[in-house]
Amino acid sequence: MGHLNKWVTSDTHFFHKNILKYQPDDRPFGDVQVMNEELIIRWNSCVAPDDLIYHCGDFAFAPPHKIIKLLK
């Protein structure tokens, strides 16, 4: 079976606390944890498990073990 949808995205900036300062209008979150949780909620409301995602960069700013956990 093929992929349901194909998505192209970039600049999610998971775990990037300074992005909250750089983009206060686009990211009105109290802290990185709240931002991460909201990004996941929004992602899961659109993206299905079999969808194909092209992420063009700036996915996350964190150690590899945190990124792997997030991807799971």
Short mmCIF file of N, CA and C in Angstrom, two decimals:
data_model
loop_
_atom_site.label_atom_id
_atom_site.label_comp_id
_atom_site.label_asym_id
_atom_site.label_seq_id
_atom_site.Cartn_x
_atom_site.Cartn_y
_atom_site.Cartn_z
N MET A 1 0.85 -1.19 0.00
CA MET A 1 0.00 0.00 0.00
C MET A 1 0.89 1.24 0.00
N GLY A 2 0.52 2.25 -0.77
CA GLY A 2 1.30 3.48 -0.85
C GLY A 2 1.02 4.40 0.33
N HIS A 3 1.73 5.48 0.33
CA HIS A 3 1.56 6.48 1.38
C HIS A 3 0.24 7.22 1.16
N LEU A 4 -0.41 7.57 2.26
CA LEU A 4 -1.67 8.30 2.17
C LEU A 4 -1.45 9.72 1.65
N ASN A 5 -0.51 10.43 2.25
CA ASN A 5 -0.21 11.80 1.87
C ASN A 5 1.29 12.02 1.87
N LYS A 6 1.70 13.03 1.15
CA LYS A 6 3.10 13.46 1.18
C LYS A 6 3.11 14.88 1.73
N TRP A 7 4.03 15.14 2.66
CA TRP A 7 4.14 16.44 3.31
C TRP A 7 5.56 16.96 3.15
N VAL A 8 5.69 18.27 2.98
CA VAL A 8 6.98 18.93 2.95
C VAL A 8 6.96 19.99 4.04
N THR A 9 7.97 19.97 4.89
CA THR A 9 8.02 20.92 6.00
C THR A 9 9.48 21.22 6.33
N SER A 10 9.66 22.17 7.21
CA SER A 10 11.00 22.48 7.73
C SER A 10 10.85 23.34 8.97
N ASP A 11 11.96 23.56 9.62
CA ASP A 11 12.05 24.53 10.72
C ASP A 11 11.11 24.27 11.89
N THR A 12 10.94 23.02 12.27
CA THR A 12 10.14 22.76 13.46
C THR A 12 10.86 23.20 14.74
N HIS A 13 12.18 23.13 14.72
CA HIS A 13 12.99 23.62 15.84
C HIS A 13 12.60 23.03 17.20
N PHE A 14 12.31 21.74 17.23
CA PHE A 14 12.06 21.10 18.52
C PHE A 14 13.24 21.34 19.45
N PHE A 15 12.97 21.59 20.71
CA PHE A 15 13.96 21.78 21.78
C PHE A 15 14.78 23.08 21.66
N HIS A 16 14.47 23.94 20.71
CA HIS A 16 15.26 25.14 20.48
C HIS A 16 14.67 26.30 21.29
N LYS A 17 15.21 26.53 22.48
CA LYS A 17 14.61 27.54 23.36
C LYS A 17 14.73 28.95 22.82
N ASN A 18 15.80 29.25 22.09
CA ASN A 18 15.96 30.61 21.58
C ASN A 18 14.99 30.94 20.45
N ILE A 19 14.42 29.93 19.80
CA ILE A 19 13.45 30.22 18.74
C ILE A 19 12.24 30.94 19.31
N LEU A 20 11.98 30.74 20.59
CA LEU A 20 10.86 31.44 21.23
C LEU A 20 11.12 32.94 21.28
N LYS A 21 12.38 33.33 21.39
CA LYS A 21 12.75 34.76 21.36
C LYS A 21 12.75 35.30 19.93
N TYR A 22 13.23 34.49 18.99
CA TYR A 22 13.38 34.93 17.61
C TYR A 22 12.03 35.05 16.89
N GLN A 23 11.07 34.22 17.28
CA GLN A 23 9.76 34.19 16.61
C GLN A 23 8.62 34.26 17.63
N PRO A 24 8.56 35.31 18.43
CA PRO A 24 7.53 35.36 19.48
C PRO A 24 6.10 35.40 18.94
N ASP A 25 5.89 35.97 17.77
CA ASP A 25 4.54 36.02 17.21
C ASP A 25 4.09 34.67 16.66
N ASP A 26 5.02 33.92 16.09
CA ASP A 26 4.71 32.61 15.52
C ASP A 26 4.76 31.48 16.55
N ARG A 27 5.48 31.72 17.63
CA ARG A 27 5.66 30.68 18.66
C ARG A 27 5.38 31.29 20.04
N PRO A 28 4.12 31.52 20.34
CA PRO A 28 3.76 32.17 21.60
C PRO A 28 3.64 31.18 22.76
N PHE A 29 4.70 30.43 22.99
CA PHE A 29 4.69 29.39 24.02
C PHE A 29 5.50 29.82 25.22
N GLY A 30 5.10 29.38 26.39
CA GLY A 30 5.78 29.76 27.62
C GLY A 30 7.17 29.17 27.76
N ASP A 31 7.37 27.99 27.21
CA ASP A 31 8.68 27.34 27.27
C ASP A 31 8.77 26.27 26.19
N VAL A 32 9.95 25.69 26.07
CA VAL A 32 10.21 24.71 25.01
C VAL A 32 9.34 23.46 25.16
N GLN A 33 9.12 23.02 26.37
CA GLN A 33 8.30 21.82 26.57
C GLN A 33 6.88 22.03 26.05
N VAL A 34 6.31 23.18 26.36
CA VAL A 34 4.96 23.50 25.87
C VAL A 34 4.96 23.57 24.34
N MET A 35 5.99 24.20 23.77
CA MET A 35 6.10 24.29 22.31
C MET A 35 6.20 22.89 21.70
N ASN A 36 7.08 22.05 22.24
CA ASN A 36 7.24 20.70 21.70
C ASN A 36 5.93 19.94 21.74
N GLU A 37 5.23 20.01 22.86
CA GLU A 37 3.96 19.29 22.99
C GLU A 37 2.93 19.79 21.99
N GLU A 38 2.85 21.10 21.80
CA GLU A 38 1.89 21.66 20.85
C GLU A 38 2.25 21.30 19.42
N LEU A 39 3.53 21.32 19.08
CA LEU A 39 3.94 20.92 17.73
C LEU A 39 3.56 19.46 17.46
N ILE A 40 3.73 18.60 18.46
CA ILE A 40 3.37 17.19 18.32
C ILE A 40 1.86 17.03 18.14
N ILE A 41 1.09 17.76 18.93
CA ILE A 41 -0.38 17.71 18.80
C ILE A 41 -0.80 18.14 17.39
N ARG A 42 -0.23 19.24 16.93
CA ARG A 42 -0.59 19.75 15.60
C ARG A 42 -0.15 18.79 14.50
N TRP A 43 1.05 18.23 14.65
CA TRP A 43 1.57 17.26 13.69
C TRP A 43 0.64 16.05 13.62
N ASN A 44 0.32 15.48 14.79
CA ASN A 44 -0.50 14.28 14.83
C ASN A 44 -1.93 14.51 14.36
N SER A 45 -2.40 15.76 14.38
CA SER A 45 -3.75 16.04 13.90
C SER A 45 -3.81 16.03 12.37
N CYS A 46 -2.67 16.11 11.72
CA CYS A 46 -2.62 16.15 10.25
C CYS A 46 -1.95 14.94 9.63
N VAL A 47 -0.90 14.47 10.23
CA VAL A 47 -0.04 13.45 9.64
C VAL A 47 -0.42 12.06 10.14
N ALA A 48 -0.66 11.16 9.20
CA ALA A 48 -0.99 9.77 9.53
C ALA A 48 0.28 8.92 9.56
N PRO A 49 0.22 7.78 10.25
CA PRO A 49 1.42 6.93 10.36
C PRO A 49 2.04 6.51 9.03
N ASP A 50 1.25 6.33 7.99
CA ASP A 50 1.79 5.90 6.70
C ASP A 50 2.13 7.04 5.76
N ASP A 51 1.96 8.28 6.21
CA ASP A 51 2.29 9.43 5.37
C ASP A 51 3.81 9.53 5.18
N LEU A 52 4.18 10.14 4.09
CA LEU A 52 5.58 10.36 3.78
C LEU A 52 5.92 11.82 4.07
N ILE A 53 6.96 12.04 4.87
CA ILE A 53 7.34 13.38 5.29
C ILE A 53 8.71 13.72 4.69
N TYR A 54 8.80 14.88 4.06
CA TYR A 54 10.08 15.44 3.65
C TYR A 54 10.34 16.62 4.59
N HIS A 55 11.30 16.47 5.48
CA HIS A 55 11.65 17.55 6.40
C HIS A 55 12.95 18.16 5.90
N CYS A 56 12.89 19.43 5.51
CA CYS A 56 14.01 20.05 4.80
C CYS A 56 15.06 20.70 5.69
N GLY A 57 14.93 20.59 6.99
CA GLY A 57 16.00 21.09 7.84
C GLY A 57 15.50 21.75 9.11
N ASP A 58 16.44 21.96 10.02
CA ASP A 58 16.17 22.55 11.33
C ASP A 58 15.05 21.82 12.06
N PHE A 59 15.19 20.50 12.11
CA PHE A 59 14.19 19.67 12.79
C PHE A 59 14.23 19.89 14.30
N ALA A 60 15.42 19.77 14.89
CA ALA A 60 15.54 19.88 16.34
C ALA A 60 16.95 20.32 16.72
N PHE A 61 17.03 20.94 17.86
CA PHE A 61 18.32 21.34 18.43
C PHE A 61 18.46 20.67 19.79
N ALA A 62 18.96 19.43 19.75
CA ALA A 62 19.05 18.63 20.97
C ALA A 62 20.06 17.51 20.74
N PRO A 63 20.50 16.88 21.83
CA PRO A 63 21.37 15.71 21.68
C PRO A 63 20.64 14.58 20.95
N PRO A 64 21.37 13.73 20.27
CA PRO A 64 20.75 12.66 19.48
C PRO A 64 19.74 11.81 20.25
N HIS A 65 20.01 11.49 21.52
CA HIS A 65 19.08 10.63 22.26
C HIS A 65 17.71 11.29 22.43
N LYS A 66 17.67 12.61 22.56
CA LYS A 66 16.38 13.31 22.68
C LYS A 66 15.64 13.32 21.34
N ILE A 67 16.39 13.49 20.27
CA ILE A 67 15.77 13.51 18.95
C ILE A 67 15.20 12.14 18.61
N ILE A 68 15.94 11.09 18.90
CA ILE A 68 15.47 9.72 18.64
C ILE A 68 14.20 9.46 19.43
N LYS A 69 14.17 9.85 20.67
CA LYS A 69 12.97 9.66 21.50
C LYS A 69 11.78 10.41 20.91
N LEU A 70 12.01 11.62 20.44
CA LEU A 70 10.96 12.42 19.84
C LEU A 70 10.42 11.75 18.59
N LEU A 71 11.29 11.23 17.76
CA LEU A 71 10.87 10.58 16.52
C LEU A 71 10.03 9.33 16.77
N LYS A 72 10.26 8.67 17.86
CA LYS A 72 9.48 7.47 18.17
C LYS A 72 8.08 7.86 18.55
#
